[in-house]
Amino acid sequence: MCSSDLGIAAAKGALEGLARSLAAEWAPTIRVNVIAPSLTDTALAAPLLNSDLKREAATKRHPLQQVGRSEDLAALVCHLLSGHARFMTGQVLHVDGGLSSVRTFA
């Protein structure tokens, strides 16, 4: 792992810890959950998906064989804000096409 990877991992861990802590502190008035997406087809990710070869490689990395779409994340946000998620707080939701379930780190 290079130092930038360590910084990213530390920042993600801090956000997840903060969300869990706030979920406990603010319950039952406010629910706090975290969405942890994988590569999502947005303008920010355009350099990673700007060729057929890059898009195909990104697609093949994910068990569901697709790259995330902003619509997928928006639907999850709507669900979390609805009454359907009233019994959910302090969760980290990995919306990543299954990548976090199969990925191993050396």
mmCIF file of N, CA and C in Angstrom:
data_model
loop_
_atom_site.group_PDB
_atom_site.id
_atom_site.type_symbol
_atom_site.label_atom_id
_atom_site.label_comp_id
_atom_site.label_asym_id
_atom_site.label_seq_id
_atom_site.Cartn_x
_atom_site.Cartn_y
_atom_site.Cartn_z
ATOM 1 N N MET A 1 0.839 -1.178 0.000
ATOM 2 C CA MET A 1 0.000 0.000 0.000
ATOM 3 C C MET A 1 0.883 1.239 0.000
ATOM 4 N N CYS A 2 0.560 2.183 -0.840
ATOM 5 C CA CYS A 2 1.332 3.423 -0.836
ATOM 6 C C CYS A 2 0.719 4.395 0.168
ATOM 7 N N SER A 3 1.426 5.470 0.442
ATOM 8 C CA SER A 3 0.981 6.396 1.488
ATOM 9 C C SER A 3 -0.361 7.042 1.168
ATOM 10 N N SER A 4 -0.648 7.301 -0.109
ATOM 11 C CA SER A 4 -1.957 7.893 -0.435
ATOM 12 C C SER A 4 -3.082 6.899 -0.155
ATOM 13 N N ASP A 5 -2.830 5.597 -0.392
ATOM 14 C CA ASP A 5 -3.827 4.574 -0.071
ATOM 15 C C ASP A 5 -4.082 4.535 1.432
ATOM 16 N N LEU A 6 -3.020 4.691 2.217
ATOM 17 C CA LEU A 6 -3.174 4.691 3.672
ATOM 18 C C LEU A 6 -3.993 5.887 4.133
ATOM 19 N N GLY A 7 -3.760 7.037 3.518
ATOM 20 C CA GLY A 7 -4.533 8.229 3.859
ATOM 21 C C GLY A 7 -5.998 8.061 3.530
ATOM 22 N N ILE A 8 -6.279 7.477 2.374
ATOM 23 C CA ILE A 8 -7.670 7.240 1.971
ATOM 24 C C ILE A 8 -8.325 6.251 2.923
ATOM 25 N N ALA A 9 -7.620 5.180 3.255
ATOM 26 C CA ALA A 9 -8.164 4.189 4.183
ATOM 27 C C ALA A 9 -8.429 4.812 5.552
ATOM 28 N N ALA A 10 -7.528 5.658 6.012
ATOM 29 C CA ALA A 10 -7.712 6.320 7.310
ATOM 30 C C ALA A 10 -8.921 7.245 7.277
ATOM 31 N N ALA A 11 -9.082 7.991 6.195
ATOM 32 C CA ALA A 11 -10.221 8.908 6.079
ATOM 33 C C ALA A 11 -11.536 8.130 6.042
ATOM 34 N N LYS A 12 -11.570 7.039 5.297
ATOM 35 C CA LYS A 12 -12.788 6.233 5.232
ATOM 36 C C LYS A 12 -13.109 5.637 6.592
ATOM 37 N N GLY A 13 -12.100 5.132 7.273
ATOM 38 C CA GLY A 13 -12.308 4.571 8.602
ATOM 39 C C GLY A 13 -12.817 5.616 9.581
ATOM 40 N N ALA A 14 -12.279 6.823 9.479
ATOM 41 C CA ALA A 14 -12.724 7.913 10.358
ATOM 42 C C ALA A 14 -14.179 8.265 10.097
ATOM 43 N N LEU A 15 -14.581 8.330 8.839
ATOM 44 C CA LEU A 15 -15.979 8.637 8.511
ATOM 45 C C LEU A 15 -16.922 7.556 9.018
ATOM 46 N N GLU A 16 -16.518 6.304 8.851
ATOM 47 C CA GLU A 16 -17.363 5.207 9.322
ATOM 48 C C GLU A 16 -17.494 5.251 10.841
ATOM 49 N N GLY A 17 -16.388 5.499 11.537
ATOM 50 C CA GLY A 17 -16.423 5.601 12.992
ATOM 51 C C GLY A 17 -17.266 6.771 13.459
ATOM 52 N N LEU A 18 -17.126 7.909 12.790
ATOM 53 C CA LEU A 18 -17.917 9.082 13.133
ATOM 54 C C LEU A 18 -19.406 8.795 12.956
ATOM 55 N N ALA A 19 -19.758 8.149 11.856
ATOM 56 C CA ALA A 19 -21.171 7.844 11.600
ATOM 57 C C ALA A 19 -21.729 6.925 12.677
ATOM 58 N N ARG A 20 -20.982 5.920 13.071
ATOM 59 C CA ARG A 20 -21.462 5.000 14.111
ATOM 60 C C ARG A 20 -21.605 5.725 15.447
ATOM 61 N N SER A 21 -20.649 6.567 15.748
ATOM 62 C CA SER A 21 -20.703 7.328 16.995
ATOM 63 C C SER A 21 -21.896 8.286 17.012
ATOM 64 N N LEU A 22 -22.096 9.010 15.911
ATOM 65 C CA LEU A 22 -23.219 9.935 15.834
ATOM 66 C C LEU A 22 -24.551 9.196 15.845
ATOM 67 N N ALA A 23 -24.598 8.034 15.226
ATOM 68 C CA ALA A 23 -25.829 7.246 15.223
ATOM 69 C C ALA A 23 -26.231 6.897 16.650
ATOM 70 N N ALA A 24 -25.255 6.532 17.470
ATOM 71 C CA ALA A 24 -25.542 6.191 18.864
ATOM 72 C C ALA A 24 -25.926 7.438 19.660
ATOM 73 N N GLU A 25 -25.210 8.532 19.424
ATOM 74 C CA GLU A 25 -25.438 9.758 20.185
ATOM 75 C C GLU A 25 -26.766 10.434 19.825
ATOM 76 N N TRP A 26 -27.125 10.458 18.559
ATOM 77 C CA TRP A 26 -28.291 11.200 18.111
ATOM 78 C C TRP A 26 -29.587 10.387 18.098
ATOM 79 N N ALA A 27 -29.482 9.070 18.288
ATOM 80 C CA ALA A 27 -30.693 8.246 18.313
ATOM 81 C C ALA A 27 -31.528 8.631 19.525
ATOM 82 N N PRO A 28 -32.815 8.583 19.477
ATOM 83 C CA PRO A 28 -33.653 8.110 18.379
ATOM 84 C C PRO A 28 -34.138 9.217 17.443
ATOM 85 N N THR A 29 -33.675 10.444 17.651
ATOM 86 C CA THR A 29 -34.174 11.566 16.864
ATOM 87 C C THR A 29 -33.650 11.571 15.438
ATOM 88 N N ILE A 30 -32.361 11.272 15.275
ATOM 89 C CA ILE A 30 -31.718 11.337 13.956
ATOM 90 C C ILE A 30 -31.044 10.012 13.670
ATOM 91 N N ARG A 31 -31.237 9.521 12.451
ATOM 92 C CA ARG A 31 -30.553 8.308 12.004
ATOM 93 C C ARG A 31 -29.345 8.701 11.165
ATOM 94 N N VAL A 32 -28.234 7.996 11.334
ATOM 95 C CA VAL A 32 -27.004 8.288 10.592
ATOM 96 C C VAL A 32 -26.517 6.995 9.946
ATOM 97 N N ASN A 33 -26.400 7.007 8.632
ATOM 98 C CA ASN A 33 -25.877 5.873 7.880
ATOM 99 C C ASN A 33 -24.861 6.391 6.866
ATOM 100 N N VAL A 34 -24.011 5.516 6.396
ATOM 101 C CA VAL A 34 -22.965 5.872 5.432
ATOM 102 C C VAL A 34 -23.145 5.036 4.177
ATOM 103 N N ILE A 35 -23.032 5.686 3.029
ATOM 104 C CA ILE A 35 -23.022 4.974 1.751
ATOM 105 C C ILE A 35 -21.576 4.943 1.264
ATOM 106 N N ALA A 36 -21.064 3.751 1.026
ATOM 107 C CA ALA A 36 -19.688 3.564 0.569
ATOM 108 C C ALA A 36 -19.718 2.962 -0.836
ATOM 109 N N PRO A 37 -19.787 3.819 -1.848
ATOM 110 C CA PRO A 37 -19.887 3.299 -3.216
ATOM 111 C C PRO A 37 -18.529 2.905 -3.800
ATOM 112 N N SER A 38 -18.602 2.056 -4.780
ATOM 113 C CA SER A 38 -17.433 1.741 -5.590
ATOM 114 C C SER A 38 -17.420 2.739 -6.749
ATOM 115 N N LEU A 39 -16.619 2.461 -7.746
ATOM 116 C CA LEU A 39 -16.535 3.323 -8.916
ATOM 117 C C LEU A 39 -17.930 3.562 -9.489
ATOM 118 N N THR A 40 -18.280 4.827 -9.618
ATOM 119 C CA THR A 40 -19.601 5.218 -10.108
ATOM 120 C C THR A 40 -19.419 6.103 -11.336
ATOM 121 N N ASP A 41 -20.213 5.851 -12.343
ATOM 122 C CA ASP A 41 -20.109 6.570 -13.610
ATOM 123 C C ASP A 41 -20.598 8.007 -13.447
ATOM 124 N N THR A 42 -19.674 8.883 -13.075
ATOM 125 C CA THR A 42 -19.955 10.310 -12.889
ATOM 126 C C THR A 42 -18.861 11.112 -13.587
ATOM 127 N N ALA A 43 -19.018 12.412 -13.609
ATOM 128 C CA ALA A 43 -17.994 13.266 -14.220
ATOM 129 C C ALA A 43 -16.648 13.110 -13.508
ATOM 130 N N LEU A 44 -16.675 12.921 -12.201
ATOM 131 C CA LEU A 44 -15.440 12.750 -11.443
ATOM 132 C C LEU A 44 -14.694 11.480 -11.857
ATOM 133 N N ALA A 45 -15.430 10.444 -12.204
ATOM 134 C CA ALA A 45 -14.816 9.175 -12.595
ATOM 135 C C ALA A 45 -14.529 9.084 -14.090
ATOM 136 N N ALA A 46 -14.866 10.099 -14.837
ATOM 137 C CA ALA A 46 -14.709 10.061 -16.298
ATOM 138 C C ALA A 46 -13.303 9.655 -16.750
ATOM 139 N N PRO A 47 -12.231 10.153 -16.121
ATOM 140 C CA PRO A 47 -10.897 9.727 -16.570
ATOM 141 C C PRO A 47 -10.642 8.223 -16.393
ATOM 142 N N LEU A 48 -11.366 7.599 -15.489
ATOM 143 C CA LEU A 48 -11.200 6.161 -15.262
ATOM 144 C C LEU A 48 -12.062 5.319 -16.189
ATOM 145 N N LEU A 49 -12.972 5.968 -16.899
ATOM 146 C CA LEU A 49 -13.918 5.243 -17.752
ATOM 147 C C LEU A 49 -13.964 5.802 -19.169
ATOM 148 N N ASN A 50 -12.931 6.538 -19.584
ATOM 149 C CA ASN A 50 -12.988 7.271 -20.850
ATOM 150 C C ASN A 50 -12.589 6.472 -22.085
ATOM 151 N N SER A 51 -12.474 5.182 -21.962
ATOM 152 C CA SER A 51 -12.236 4.342 -23.138
ATOM 153 C C SER A 51 -12.965 3.016 -22.937
ATOM 154 N N ASP A 52 -13.221 2.331 -24.027
ATOM 155 C CA ASP A 52 -13.886 1.027 -23.932
ATOM 156 C C ASP A 52 -13.052 0.056 -23.114
ATOM 157 N N LEU A 53 -11.736 0.109 -23.269
ATOM 158 C CA LEU A 53 -10.846 -0.798 -22.537
ATOM 159 C C LEU A 53 -10.912 -0.539 -21.024
ATOM 160 N N LYS A 54 -10.869 0.731 -20.638
ATOM 161 C CA LYS A 54 -10.947 1.078 -19.214
ATOM 162 C C LYS A 54 -12.308 0.695 -18.625
ATOM 163 N N ARG A 55 -13.372 0.974 -19.378
ATOM 164 C CA ARG A 55 -14.717 0.651 -18.889
ATOM 165 C C ARG A 55 -14.883 -0.860 -18.738
ATOM 166 N N GLU A 56 -14.374 -1.612 -19.691
ATOM 167 C CA GLU A 56 -14.472 -3.067 -19.622
ATOM 168 C C GLU A 56 -13.692 -3.609 -18.423
ATOM 169 N N ALA A 57 -12.497 -3.073 -18.184
ATOM 170 C CA ALA A 57 -11.690 -3.523 -17.044
ATOM 171 C C ALA A 57 -12.393 -3.200 -15.728
ATOM 172 N N ALA A 58 -12.975 -2.015 -15.624
ATOM 173 C CA ALA A 58 -13.689 -1.625 -14.405
ATOM 174 C C ALA A 58 -14.910 -2.518 -14.192
ATOM 175 N N THR A 59 -15.601 -2.813 -15.265
ATOM 176 C CA THR A 59 -16.777 -3.667 -15.185
ATOM 177 C C THR A 59 -16.404 -5.065 -14.705
ATOM 178 N N LYS A 60 -15.333 -5.605 -15.219
ATOM 179 C CA LYS A 60 -14.916 -6.967 -14.876
ATOM 180 C C LYS A 60 -14.419 -7.095 -13.433
ATOM 181 N N ARG A 61 -14.006 -5.987 -12.815
ATOM 182 C CA ARG A 61 -13.549 -6.023 -11.416
ATOM 183 C C ARG A 61 -14.685 -6.334 -10.455
ATOM 184 N N HIS A 62 -15.904 -5.987 -10.839
ATOM 185 C CA HIS A 62 -17.057 -6.116 -9.953
ATOM 186 C C HIS A 62 -17.793 -7.435 -10.216
ATOM 187 N N PRO A 63 -18.142 -8.167 -9.146
ATOM 188 C CA PRO A 63 -18.880 -9.413 -9.338
ATOM 189 C C PRO A 63 -20.180 -9.244 -10.126
ATOM 190 N N LEU A 64 -20.850 -8.111 -9.994
ATOM 191 C CA LEU A 64 -22.075 -7.881 -10.761
ATOM 192 C C LEU A 64 -21.804 -7.427 -12.194
ATOM 193 N N GLN A 65 -20.516 -7.327 -12.548
ATOM 194 C CA GLN A 65 -20.105 -7.028 -13.919
ATOM 195 C C GLN A 65 -20.690 -5.719 -14.439
ATOM 196 N N GLN A 66 -20.685 -4.702 -13.581
ATOM 197 C CA GLN A 66 -21.132 -3.377 -14.000
ATOM 198 C C GLN A 66 -20.503 -2.317 -13.119
ATOM 199 N N VAL A 67 -20.481 -1.122 -13.627
ATOM 200 C CA VAL A 67 -20.021 0.042 -12.880
ATOM 201 C C VAL A 67 -21.266 0.703 -12.305
ATOM 202 N N GLY A 68 -21.136 1.279 -11.120
ATOM 203 C CA GLY A 68 -22.274 1.930 -10.488
ATOM 204 C C GLY A 68 -22.794 3.112 -11.288
ATOM 205 N N ARG A 69 -24.060 3.405 -11.080
ATOM 206 C CA ARG A 69 -24.693 4.569 -11.708
ATOM 207 C C ARG A 69 -25.175 5.497 -10.607
ATOM 208 N N SER A 70 -25.173 6.778 -10.885
ATOM 209 C CA SER A 70 -25.633 7.737 -9.887
ATOM 210 C C SER A 70 -27.092 7.470 -9.514
ATOM 211 N N GLU A 71 -27.881 6.962 -10.441
ATOM 212 C CA GLU A 71 -29.279 6.634 -10.157
ATOM 213 C C GLU A 71 -29.399 5.561 -9.075
ATOM 214 N N ASP A 72 -28.448 4.626 -9.061
ATOM 215 C CA ASP A 72 -28.457 3.567 -8.045
ATOM 216 C C ASP A 72 -28.256 4.166 -6.654
ATOM 217 N N LEU A 73 -27.322 5.093 -6.552
ATOM 218 C CA LEU A 73 -27.048 5.735 -5.271
ATOM 219 C C LEU A 73 -28.202 6.635 -4.849
ATOM 220 N N ALA A 74 -28.786 7.349 -5.804
ATOM 221 C CA ALA A 74 -29.920 8.229 -5.500
ATOM 222 C C ALA A 74 -31.099 7.421 -4.964
ATOM 223 N N ALA A 75 -31.337 6.252 -5.531
ATOM 224 C CA ALA A 75 -32.436 5.401 -5.064
ATOM 225 C C ALA A 75 -32.190 4.950 -3.624
ATOM 226 N N LEU A 76 -30.945 4.645 -3.302
ATOM 227 C CA LEU A 76 -30.617 4.243 -1.935
ATOM 228 C C LEU A 76 -30.810 5.406 -0.969
ATOM 229 N N VAL A 77 -30.397 6.598 -1.362
ATOM 230 C CA VAL A 77 -30.594 7.782 -0.511
ATOM 231 C C VAL A 77 -32.084 7.986 -0.255
ATOM 232 N N CYS A 78 -32.894 7.870 -1.287
ATOM 233 C CA CYS A 78 -34.346 8.016 -1.114
ATOM 234 C C CYS A 78 -34.876 6.975 -0.131
ATOM 235 N N HIS A 79 -34.393 5.761 -0.236
ATOM 236 C CA HIS A 79 -34.813 4.703 0.688
ATOM 237 C C HIS A 79 -34.416 5.053 2.121
ATOM 238 N N LEU A 80 -33.172 5.494 2.310
ATOM 239 C CA LEU A 80 -32.704 5.820 3.657
ATOM 240 C C LEU A 80 -33.479 6.977 4.278
ATOM 241 N N LEU A 81 -33.915 7.906 3.455
ATOM 242 C CA LEU A 81 -34.675 9.050 3.951
ATOM 243 C C LEU A 81 -36.144 8.720 4.194
ATOM 244 N N SER A 82 -36.583 7.602 3.691
ATOM 245 C CA SER A 82 -37.994 7.231 3.819
ATOM 246 C C SER A 82 -38.253 6.508 5.144
ATOM 247 N N GLY A 83 -39.507 6.297 5.410
ATOM 248 C CA GLY A 83 -39.903 5.533 6.581
ATOM 249 C C GLY A 83 -39.549 4.059 6.493
ATOM 250 N N HIS A 84 -39.232 3.585 5.285
ATOM 251 C CA HIS A 84 -38.863 2.180 5.114
ATOM 252 C C HIS A 84 -37.556 1.840 5.827
ATOM 253 N N ALA A 85 -36.741 2.853 6.095
ATOM 254 C CA ALA A 85 -35.448 2.628 6.751
ATOM 255 C C ALA A 85 -35.480 3.121 8.205
ATOM 256 N N ARG A 86 -36.648 3.193 8.798
ATOM 257 C CA ARG A 86 -36.793 3.775 10.136
ATOM 258 C C ARG A 86 -36.078 2.981 11.216
ATOM 259 N N PHE A 87 -35.755 1.722 10.961
ATOM 260 C CA PHE A 87 -35.095 0.879 11.953
ATOM 261 C C PHE A 87 -33.624 0.672 11.603
ATOM 262 N N MET A 88 -33.069 1.578 10.809
ATOM 263 C CA MET A 88 -31.685 1.451 10.360
ATOM 264 C C MET A 88 -30.895 2.686 10.751
ATOM 265 N N THR A 89 -29.831 2.472 11.501
ATOM 266 C CA THR A 89 -28.923 3.562 11.834
ATOM 267 C C THR A 89 -27.555 2.974 12.162
ATOM 268 N N GLY A 90 -26.525 3.749 11.952
ATOM 269 C CA GLY A 90 -25.168 3.315 12.256
ATOM 270 C C GLY A 90 -24.607 2.302 11.280
ATOM 271 N N GLN A 91 -25.152 2.244 10.080
ATOM 272 C CA GLN A 91 -24.730 1.246 9.102
ATOM 273 C C GLN A 91 -23.842 1.852 8.024
ATOM 274 N N VAL A 92 -22.935 1.035 7.528
ATOM 275 C CA VAL A 92 -22.122 1.387 6.366
ATOM 276 C C VAL A 92 -22.609 0.502 5.227
ATOM 277 N N LEU A 93 -23.195 1.107 4.224
ATOM 278 C CA LEU A 93 -23.776 0.373 3.107
ATOM 279 C C LEU A 93 -22.802 0.387 1.934
ATOM 280 N N HIS A 94 -22.271 -0.774 1.619
ATOM 281 C CA HIS A 94 -21.292 -0.909 0.541
ATOM 282 C C HIS A 94 -22.035 -1.148 -0.770
ATOM 283 N N VAL A 95 -22.236 -0.078 -1.509
ATOM 284 C CA VAL A 95 -22.925 -0.143 -2.797
ATOM 285 C C VAL A 95 -21.826 -0.213 -3.848
ATOM 286 N N ASP A 96 -21.365 -1.439 -4.085
ATOM 287 C CA ASP A 96 -20.135 -1.605 -4.857
ATOM 288 C C ASP A 96 -20.150 -2.797 -5.791
ATOM 289 N N GLY A 97 -21.320 -3.229 -6.183
ATOM 290 C CA GLY A 97 -21.405 -4.345 -7.132
ATOM 291 C C GLY A 97 -20.825 -5.637 -6.599
ATOM 292 N N GLY A 98 -20.728 -5.752 -5.274
ATOM 293 C CA GLY A 98 -20.186 -6.959 -4.661
ATOM 294 C C GLY A 98 -18.687 -6.946 -4.439
ATOM 295 N N LEU A 99 -18.026 -5.870 -4.844
ATOM 296 C CA LEU A 99 -16.561 -5.822 -4.793
ATOM 297 C C LEU A 99 -16.015 -6.017 -3.380
ATOM 298 N N SER A 100 -16.625 -5.387 -2.388
ATOM 299 C CA SER A 100 -16.103 -5.502 -1.020
ATOM 300 C C SER A 100 -16.292 -6.905 -0.451
ATOM 301 N N SER A 101 -17.163 -7.687 -1.032
ATOM 302 C CA SER A 101 -17.405 -9.046 -0.546
ATOM 303 C C SER A 101 -16.348 -10.030 -1.034
ATOM 304 N N VAL A 102 -15.690 -9.704 -2.117
ATOM 305 C CA VAL A 102 -14.737 -10.659 -2.690
ATOM 306 C C VAL A 102 -13.308 -10.143 -2.719
ATOM 307 N N ARG A 103 -13.116 -8.874 -2.474
ATOM 308 C CA ARG A 103 -11.783 -8.262 -2.578
ATOM 309 C C ARG A 103 -10.936 -8.629 -1.371
ATOM 310 N N THR A 104 -9.696 -8.998 -1.638
ATOM 311 C CA THR A 104 -8.755 -9.275 -0.563
ATOM 312 C C THR A 104 -7.580 -8.324 -0.703
ATOM 313 N N PHE A 105 -6.958 -8.021 0.399
ATOM 314 C CA PHE A 105 -5.822 -7.112 0.407
ATOM 315 C C PHE A 105 -4.566 -7.882 0.756
ATOM 316 N N ALA A 106 -3.511 -7.608 0.031
ATOM 317 C CA ALA A 106 -2.233 -8.292 0.279
ATOM 318 C C ALA A 106 -1.499 -7.620 1.428
#
